[in-house]
């Protein structure tokens, strides 16, 4: 299957696999009033294990001040009609492990938190960063449905107000949850219309080549089998002994439970598309290449500082240790993402929609180091992704997680997943967003910045497109990465450098007129 980072979910939340798919119905009334119980899937229970208490964050910047009453009224007509958002968890994972979702009456005042803030504060951006970081220290109340919406009417550098959704990962995979949130929005230009999300174009098959087509298909099949075997062996080795290099961005023991900081940077999506078109690549290729370049730039500076070199001394080409092994965990959503229209219909009517955690993951090796040609970062990223496309790694990891969950239970599955992720360095994802400006219950959105926390990584990098912009969301453990804004600077600067290299390449191909 193709690498579907653009559909793979809102966070790189640590690549857990497994889970049962269910069909959910819109409840009879918003908020519910008790009712039937639904058994919690193995994957959902896994997200409640002590080593994997994972949450999804969706930070929304709005162009106007947020009216809490309007938002609550909108939630009653949409989100509360989804069973997960009107059900609480019942059971004890530490003892029997038997857990279920039980419908309950929702008090919106307990879930929509409106903070009184000083509109004239000195550093509103810092306040929002600190507020979100504080949320990562406080668990949700398990006696209520596992979600919150925090509203901050404070003007930041890129928004007039900020809304922060916090949702426990057991409620669904990132792709489904983000689709559900988008189903609660409407186009700003057409308040009755749902957002437009680009559809992934599937390559068609052409067997008109006769023998050569058959030969290439056979060769691809052998390549698929070989790559899958290799990736599975690497997966096993990563569990047993294969660890990433202990670098300045790799978290240590206990990193899953430390407070995290979330920062974001918005860049021009057209710049990414320009590189994509010039090199005949995909958006995924470009954002992975930019991430490799930005992380190399950042680590080079950090290692230069760690070596205590005199700033006036002659600089080496690269201060990064040679042969550094640095891998990213990328979530792959194996179940086709529930469409926004289907979720909207489910909330408005009593229609059914598929729901559940069907998640596999792949391990992507990063090319970290100094490149003479900035375009090499993107070329190597494309080679890596093309190689991963010809592999069933995601399906294998999903199947392994399912097998472990069924045979040995959640505790063993959490131990295995935690060990594998602890032996890698970061989580990475890229999600496609709406093509037009959208409004959240009448509040036009300036940006959307989703992420995740609770997994054993000190660094998570997420790309989220929105209209003609791409938001880079960086989540870090500040004890490991104390300067996340600098990392955002390096990612942005790397994009500019690669774009400039494209321009130079195009100019070099122009034949002067004599």
mmCIF file of N, CA and C in Angstrom, residues 35-127:
data_model
loop_
_atom_site.group_PDB
_atom_site.id
_atom_site.type_symbol
_atom_site.label_atom_id
_atom_site.label_comp_id
_atom_site.label_asym_id
_atom_site.label_seq_id
_atom_site.Cartn_x
_atom_site.Cartn_y
_atom_site.Cartn_z
ATOM 1 N N UNK A 35 -27.776 4.693 28.345
ATOM 2 C CA UNK A 35 -28.186 3.790 27.288
ATOM 3 C C UNK A 35 -27.256 2.623 27.179
ATOM 4 N N UNK A 36 -27.161 2.061 25.972
ATOM 5 C CA UNK A 36 -26.401 0.856 25.747
ATOM 6 C C UNK A 36 -24.916 1.063 25.930
ATOM 7 N N UNK A 37 -24.241 -0.081 26.147
ATOM 8 C CA UNK A 37 -22.794 -0.070 26.314
ATOM 9 C C UNK A 37 -22.156 -0.730 25.108
ATOM 10 N N UNK A 38 -20.958 -0.301 24.767
ATOM 11 C CA UNK A 38 -20.204 -0.862 23.659
ATOM 12 C C UNK A 38 -18.829 -1.264 24.165
ATOM 13 N N UNK A 39 -18.423 -2.479 23.875
ATOM 14 C CA UNK A 39 -17.130 -2.972 24.317
ATOM 15 C C UNK A 39 -16.006 -2.164 23.685
ATOM 16 N N UNK A 40 -15.017 -1.808 24.487
ATOM 17 C CA UNK A 40 -13.891 -1.034 23.981
ATOM 18 C C UNK A 40 -12.936 -1.957 23.223
ATOM 19 N N UNK A 41 -12.496 -1.509 22.059
ATOM 20 C CA UNK A 41 -11.624 -2.327 21.225
ATOM 21 C C UNK A 41 -10.256 -2.504 21.884
ATOM 22 N N UNK A 42 -9.507 -3.549 21.502
ATOM 23 C CA UNK A 42 -8.165 -3.745 22.068
ATOM 24 C C UNK A 42 -7.253 -2.546 21.863
ATOM 25 N N UNK A 43 -7.307 -1.915 20.664
ATOM 26 C CA UNK A 43 -6.455 -0.754 20.408
ATOM 27 C C UNK A 43 -6.825 0.412 21.309
ATOM 28 N N UNK A 44 -8.118 0.605 21.540
ATOM 29 C CA UNK A 44 -8.550 1.683 22.434
ATOM 30 C C UNK A 44 -8.038 1.435 23.853
ATOM 31 N N UNK A 45 -8.075 0.177 24.291
ATOM 32 C CA UNK A 45 -7.548 -0.146 25.622
ATOM 33 C C UNK A 45 -6.043 0.081 25.684
ATOM 34 N N UNK A 46 -5.380 -0.173 24.564
ATOM 35 C CA UNK A 46 -3.934 0.033 24.513
ATOM 36 C C UNK A 46 -3.572 1.489 24.793
ATOM 37 N N UNK A 47 -4.395 2.421 24.296
ATOM 38 C CA UNK A 47 -4.120 3.836 24.515
ATOM 39 C C UNK A 47 -4.344 4.255 25.961
ATOM 40 N N UNK A 48 -4.920 3.380 26.770
ATOM 41 C CA UNK A 48 -5.088 3.670 28.193
ATOM 42 C C UNK A 48 -4.025 2.990 29.044
ATOM 43 N N UNK A 49 -3.152 2.205 28.417
ATOM 44 C CA UNK A 49 -2.081 1.559 29.173
ATOM 45 C C UNK A 49 -1.164 2.631 29.747
ATOM 46 N N UNK A 50 -0.583 2.386 30.929
ATOM 47 C CA UNK A 50 0.270 3.403 31.571
ATOM 48 C C UNK A 50 1.375 3.930 30.670
ATOM 49 N N UNK A 51 1.908 3.079 29.790
ATOM 50 C CA UNK A 51 2.988 3.510 28.908
ATOM 51 C C UNK A 51 2.478 4.267 27.686
ATOM 52 N N UNK A 52 1.167 4.229 27.429
ATOM 53 C CA UNK A 52 0.610 4.821 26.217
ATOM 54 C C UNK A 52 -0.667 5.596 26.481
ATOM 55 N N UNK A 53 -0.642 6.482 27.423
ATOM 56 C CA UNK A 53 -1.812 7.300 27.714
ATOM 57 C C UNK A 53 -1.777 8.502 26.770
ATOM 58 N N UNK A 54 -2.282 8.297 25.559
ATOM 59 C CA UNK A 54 -2.071 9.254 24.471
ATOM 60 C C UNK A 54 -3.271 10.164 24.236
ATOM 61 N N UNK A 55 -2.968 11.401 23.879
ATOM 62 C CA UNK A 55 -3.990 12.414 23.608
ATOM 63 C C UNK A 55 -3.709 13.080 22.264
ATOM 64 N N UNK A 56 -4.793 13.484 21.603
ATOM 65 C CA UNK A 56 -4.691 14.279 20.382
ATOM 66 C C UNK A 56 -5.064 15.721 20.701
ATOM 67 N N UNK A 57 -4.263 16.650 20.203
ATOM 68 C CA UNK A 57 -4.544 18.081 20.337
ATOM 69 C C UNK A 57 -4.861 18.654 18.961
ATOM 70 N N UNK A 58 -5.839 19.526 18.897
ATOM 71 C CA UNK A 58 -6.136 20.260 17.670
ATOM 72 C C UNK A 58 -6.250 21.730 18.049
ATOM 73 N N UNK A 59 -5.238 22.498 17.691
ATOM 74 C CA UNK A 59 -5.184 23.925 18.030
ATOM 75 C C UNK A 59 -5.732 24.717 16.853
ATOM 76 N N UNK A 60 -6.757 25.513 17.115
ATOM 77 C CA UNK A 60 -7.415 26.280 16.056
ATOM 78 C C UNK A 60 -7.248 27.768 16.326
ATOM 79 N N UNK A 61 -6.622 28.456 15.386
ATOM 80 C CA UNK A 61 -6.540 29.907 15.472
ATOM 81 C C UNK A 61 -7.704 30.520 14.727
ATOM 82 N N UNK A 62 -8.426 31.422 15.367
ATOM 83 C CA UNK A 62 -9.605 32.047 14.749
ATOM 84 C C UNK A 62 -9.332 33.512 14.416
ATOM 85 N N UNK A 63 -9.996 33.983 13.364
ATOM 86 C CA UNK A 63 -9.798 35.363 12.922
ATOM 87 C C UNK A 63 -10.661 36.356 13.686
ATOM 88 N N UNK A 64 -11.582 35.857 14.512
ATOM 89 C CA UNK A 64 -12.435 36.712 15.331
ATOM 90 C C UNK A 64 -12.439 36.181 16.754
ATOM 91 N N UNK A 65 -12.931 36.967 17.689
ATOM 92 C CA UNK A 65 -13.112 36.479 19.050
ATOM 93 C C UNK A 65 -14.143 35.359 19.048
ATOM 94 N N UNK A 66 -13.990 34.422 19.956
ATOM 95 C CA UNK A 66 -14.861 33.254 20.001
ATOM 96 C C UNK A 66 -16.030 33.509 20.948
ATOM 97 N N UNK A 67 -17.225 33.241 20.476
ATOM 98 C CA UNK A 67 -18.428 33.362 21.296
ATOM 99 C C UNK A 67 -18.737 31.988 21.897
ATOM 100 N N UNK A 68 -18.489 31.791 23.199
ATOM 101 C CA UNK A 68 -18.687 30.464 23.809
ATOM 102 C C UNK A 68 -20.109 29.933 23.665
ATOM 103 N N UNK A 69 -21.104 30.795 23.761
ATOM 104 C CA UNK A 69 -22.491 30.348 23.646
ATOM 105 C C UNK A 69 -22.786 29.775 22.266
ATOM 106 N N UNK A 70 -22.262 30.434 21.234
ATOM 107 C CA UNK A 70 -22.463 29.952 19.864
ATOM 108 C C UNK A 70 -21.778 28.603 19.675
ATOM 109 N N UNK A 71 -20.578 28.472 20.220
ATOM 110 C CA UNK A 71 -19.838 27.212 20.095
ATOM 111 C C UNK A 71 -20.571 26.076 20.801
ATOM 112 N N UNK A 72 -21.071 26.323 22.002
ATOM 113 C CA UNK A 72 -21.795 25.283 22.737
ATOM 114 C C UNK A 72 -23.052 24.849 21.994
ATOM 115 N N UNK A 73 -23.765 25.819 21.440
ATOM 116 C CA UNK A 73 -24.969 25.485 20.679
ATOM 117 C C UNK A 73 -24.618 24.632 19.461
ATOM 118 N N UNK A 74 -23.506 24.972 18.812
ATOM 119 C CA UNK A 74 -23.075 24.187 17.663
ATOM 120 C C UNK A 74 -22.663 22.780 18.046
ATOM 121 N N UNK A 75 -21.981 22.629 19.177
ATOM 122 C CA UNK A 75 -21.551 21.303 19.639
ATOM 123 C C UNK A 75 -22.750 20.407 19.941
ATOM 124 N N UNK A 76 -23.785 20.984 20.509
ATOM 125 C CA UNK A 76 -24.984 20.200 20.826
ATOM 126 C C UNK A 76 -25.631 19.632 19.566
ATOM 127 N N UNK A 77 -25.522 20.363 18.464
ATOM 128 C CA UNK A 77 -26.156 19.928 17.217
ATOM 129 C C UNK A 77 -25.251 19.036 16.371
ATOM 130 N N UNK A 78 -23.995 18.922 16.747
ATOM 131 C CA UNK A 78 -23.064 18.141 15.912
ATOM 132 C C UNK A 78 -22.284 17.126 16.749
ATOM 133 N N UNK A 79 -21.235 17.574 17.398
ATOM 134 C CA UNK A 79 -20.288 16.656 18.030
ATOM 135 C C UNK A 79 -20.931 15.758 19.079
ATOM 136 N N UNK A 80 -21.860 16.293 19.847
ATOM 137 C CA UNK A 80 -22.488 15.477 20.889
ATOM 138 C C UNK A 80 -23.394 14.408 20.316
ATOM 139 N N UNK A 81 -23.682 14.477 19.033
ATOM 140 C CA UNK A 81 -24.492 13.439 18.405
ATOM 141 C C UNK A 81 -23.648 12.222 18.014
ATOM 142 N N UNK A 82 -22.344 12.357 18.166
ATOM 143 C CA UNK A 82 -21.475 11.213 17.918
ATOM 144 C C UNK A 82 -21.345 10.415 19.218
ATOM 145 N N UNK A 83 -21.583 9.098 19.183
ATOM 146 C CA UNK A 83 -21.593 8.298 20.412
ATOM 147 C C UNK A 83 -20.319 8.418 21.255
ATOM 148 N N UNK A 84 -19.165 8.510 20.617
ATOM 149 C CA UNK A 84 -17.924 8.590 21.392
ATOM 150 C C UNK A 84 -17.864 9.851 22.246
ATOM 151 N N UNK A 85 -18.429 10.925 21.735
ATOM 152 C CA UNK A 85 -18.346 12.190 22.454
ATOM 153 C C UNK A 85 -19.457 12.341 23.491
ATOM 154 N N UNK A 86 -20.316 11.362 23.572
ATOM 155 C CA UNK A 86 -21.361 11.374 24.602
ATOM 156 C C UNK A 86 -21.337 10.072 25.404
ATOM 157 N N UNK A 87 -20.169 9.426 25.439
ATOM 158 C CA UNK A 87 -20.004 8.186 26.202
ATOM 159 C C UNK A 87 -18.801 8.307 27.117
ATOM 160 N N UNK A 88 -18.895 7.697 28.272
ATOM 161 C CA UNK A 88 -17.766 7.663 29.193
ATOM 162 C C UNK A 88 -17.181 6.259 29.242
ATOM 163 N N UNK A 89 -15.962 6.177 29.699
ATOM 164 C CA UNK A 89 -15.287 4.892 29.805
ATOM 165 C C UNK A 89 -15.605 4.257 31.149
ATOM 166 N N UNK A 90 -15.947 2.984 31.128
ATOM 167 C CA UNK A 90 -16.245 2.247 32.359
ATOM 168 C C UNK A 90 -15.354 1.005 32.390
ATOM 169 N N UNK A 91 -14.680 0.780 33.502
ATOM 170 C CA UNK A 91 -13.802 -0.382 33.635
ATOM 171 C C UNK A 91 -12.475 0.016 34.242
ATOM 172 N N UNK A 92 -11.612 -0.973 34.440
ATOM 173 C CA UNK A 92 -10.311 -0.749 35.060
ATOM 174 C C UNK A 92 -9.264 -1.543 34.303
ATOM 175 N N UNK A 93 -8.432 -0.832 33.535
ATOM 176 C CA UNK A 93 -7.431 -1.524 32.738
ATOM 177 C C UNK A 93 -6.339 -2.147 33.597
ATOM 178 N N UNK A 94 -6.093 -1.597 34.789
ATOM 179 C CA UNK A 94 -5.018 -2.108 35.636
ATOM 180 C C UNK A 94 -5.368 -3.465 36.240
ATOM 181 N N UNK A 95 -6.654 -3.750 36.364
ATOM 182 C CA UNK A 95 -7.058 -5.019 36.970
ATOM 183 C C UNK A 95 -7.563 -5.998 35.916
ATOM 184 N N UNK A 96 -8.837 -5.922 35.608
ATOM 185 C CA UNK A 96 -9.400 -6.890 34.669
ATOM 186 C C UNK A 96 -9.111 -6.553 33.221
ATOM 187 N N UNK A 97 -8.880 -5.269 32.933
ATOM 188 C CA UNK A 97 -8.684 -4.854 31.551
ATOM 189 C C UNK A 97 -9.957 -4.801 30.754
ATOM 190 N N UNK A 98 -11.099 -5.115 31.380
ATOM 191 C CA UNK A 98 -12.380 -5.088 30.689
ATOM 192 C C UNK A 98 -12.942 -3.669 30.743
ATOM 193 N N UNK A 99 -13.050 -3.055 29.585
ATOM 194 C CA UNK A 99 -13.492 -1.669 29.516
ATOM 195 C C UNK A 99 -14.547 -1.532 28.426
ATOM 196 N N UNK A 100 -15.438 -0.570 28.606
ATOM 197 C CA UNK A 100 -16.501 -0.359 27.624
ATOM 198 C C UNK A 100 -16.906 1.109 27.608
ATOM 199 N N UNK A 101 -17.560 1.490 26.511
ATOM 200 C CA UNK A 101 -18.131 2.824 26.372
ATOM 201 C C UNK A 101 -19.599 2.767 26.788
ATOM 202 N N UNK A 102 -19.982 3.679 27.667
ATOM 203 C CA UNK A 102 -21.361 3.728 28.148
ATOM 204 C C UNK A 102 -21.923 5.125 27.914
ATOM 205 N N UNK A 103 -23.079 5.197 27.248
ATOM 206 C CA UNK A 103 -23.714 6.487 26.978
ATOM 207 C C UNK A 103 -24.058 7.201 28.282
ATOM 208 N N UNK A 104 -23.844 8.515 28.291
ATOM 209 C CA UNK A 104 -24.116 9.310 29.485
ATOM 210 C C UNK A 104 -24.607 10.691 29.065
ATOM 211 N N UNK A 105 -25.168 11.412 30.001
ATOM 212 C CA UNK A 105 -25.616 12.782 29.724
ATOM 213 C C UNK A 105 -24.413 13.709 29.837
ATOM 214 N N UNK A 106 -24.230 14.553 28.854
ATOM 215 C CA UNK A 106 -23.069 15.429 28.785
ATOM 216 C C UNK A 106 -23.428 16.824 29.272
ATOM 217 N N UNK A 107 -22.656 17.305 30.232
ATOM 218 C CA UNK A 107 -22.771 18.689 30.691
ATOM 219 C C UNK A 107 -21.696 19.494 29.974
ATOM 220 N N UNK A 108 -22.100 20.291 28.989
ATOM 221 C CA UNK A 108 -21.130 21.012 28.172
ATOM 222 C C UNK A 108 -20.249 21.962 28.984
ATOM 223 N N UNK A 109 -20.778 22.464 30.087
ATOM 224 C CA UNK A 109 -19.981 23.378 30.905
ATOM 225 C C UNK A 109 -18.761 22.682 31.499
ATOM 226 N N UNK A 110 -18.798 21.345 31.572
ATOM 227 C CA UNK A 110 -17.652 20.596 32.078
ATOM 228 C C UNK A 110 -16.632 20.305 30.982
ATOM 229 N N UNK A 111 -17.052 20.463 29.731
ATOM 230 C CA UNK A 111 -16.171 20.118 28.614
ATOM 231 C C UNK A 111 -15.688 21.335 27.834
ATOM 232 N N UNK A 112 -16.431 22.406 27.862
ATOM 233 C CA UNK A 112 -16.017 23.635 27.190
ATOM 234 C C UNK A 112 -15.506 24.590 28.260
ATOM 235 N N UNK A 113 -14.205 24.779 28.302
ATOM 236 C CA UNK A 113 -13.565 25.593 29.341
ATOM 237 C C UNK A 113 -13.221 26.955 28.758
ATOM 238 N N UNK A 114 -13.815 27.994 29.327
ATOM 239 C CA UNK A 114 -13.575 29.366 28.875
ATOM 240 C C UNK A 114 -12.741 30.073 29.934
ATOM 241 N N UNK A 115 -11.536 30.443 29.584
ATOM 242 C CA UNK A 115 -10.620 31.072 30.532
ATOM 243 C C UNK A 115 -10.717 32.592 30.461
ATOM 244 N N UNK A 116 -10.738 33.227 31.630
ATOM 245 C CA UNK A 116 -10.657 34.679 31.694
ATOM 246 C C UNK A 116 -9.195 35.081 31.559
ATOM 247 N N UNK A 117 -8.882 35.815 30.529
ATOM 248 C CA UNK A 117 -7.493 36.198 30.275
ATOM 249 C C UNK A 117 -7.387 37.708 30.146
ATOM 250 N N UNK A 118 -6.230 38.216 30.451
ATOM 251 C CA UNK A 118 -5.953 39.642 30.339
ATOM 252 C C UNK A 118 -5.697 39.972 28.869
ATOM 253 N N UNK A 119 -6.552 40.745 28.222
ATOM 254 C CA UNK A 119 -6.355 41.039 26.798
ATOM 255 C C UNK A 119 -5.120 41.898 26.527
ATOM 256 N N UNK A 120 -4.588 42.530 27.575
ATOM 257 C CA UNK A 120 -3.432 43.421 27.418
ATOM 258 C C UNK A 120 -2.150 42.796 27.951
ATOM 259 N N UNK A 121 -2.107 41.484 28.036
ATOM 260 C CA UNK A 121 -0.906 40.825 28.561
ATOM 261 C C UNK A 121 0.293 41.100 27.652
ATOM 262 N N UNK A 122 1.481 41.024 28.238
ATOM 263 C CA UNK A 122 2.704 41.383 27.511
ATOM 264 C C UNK A 122 3.062 40.384 26.413
ATOM 265 N N UNK A 123 2.895 39.100 26.685
ATOM 266 C CA UNK A 123 3.324 38.084 25.728
ATOM 267 C C UNK A 123 2.223 37.043 25.535
ATOM 268 N N UNK A 124 1.213 37.353 24.714
ATOM 269 C CA UNK A 124 0.102 36.413 24.522
ATOM 270 C C UNK A 124 0.533 35.091 23.880
ATOM 271 N N UNK A 125 1.499 35.140 22.948
ATOM 272 C CA UNK A 125 1.967 33.898 22.321
ATOM 273 C C UNK A 125 2.586 32.963 23.356
ATOM 274 N N UNK A 126 3.378 33.533 24.246
ATOM 275 C CA UNK A 126 3.995 32.735 25.294
ATOM 276 C C UNK A 126 2.935 32.180 26.243
ATOM 277 N N UNK A 127 1.919 32.990 26.522
ATOM 278 C CA UNK A 127 0.833 32.534 27.398
ATOM 279 C C UNK A 127 0.136 31.314 26.807
#
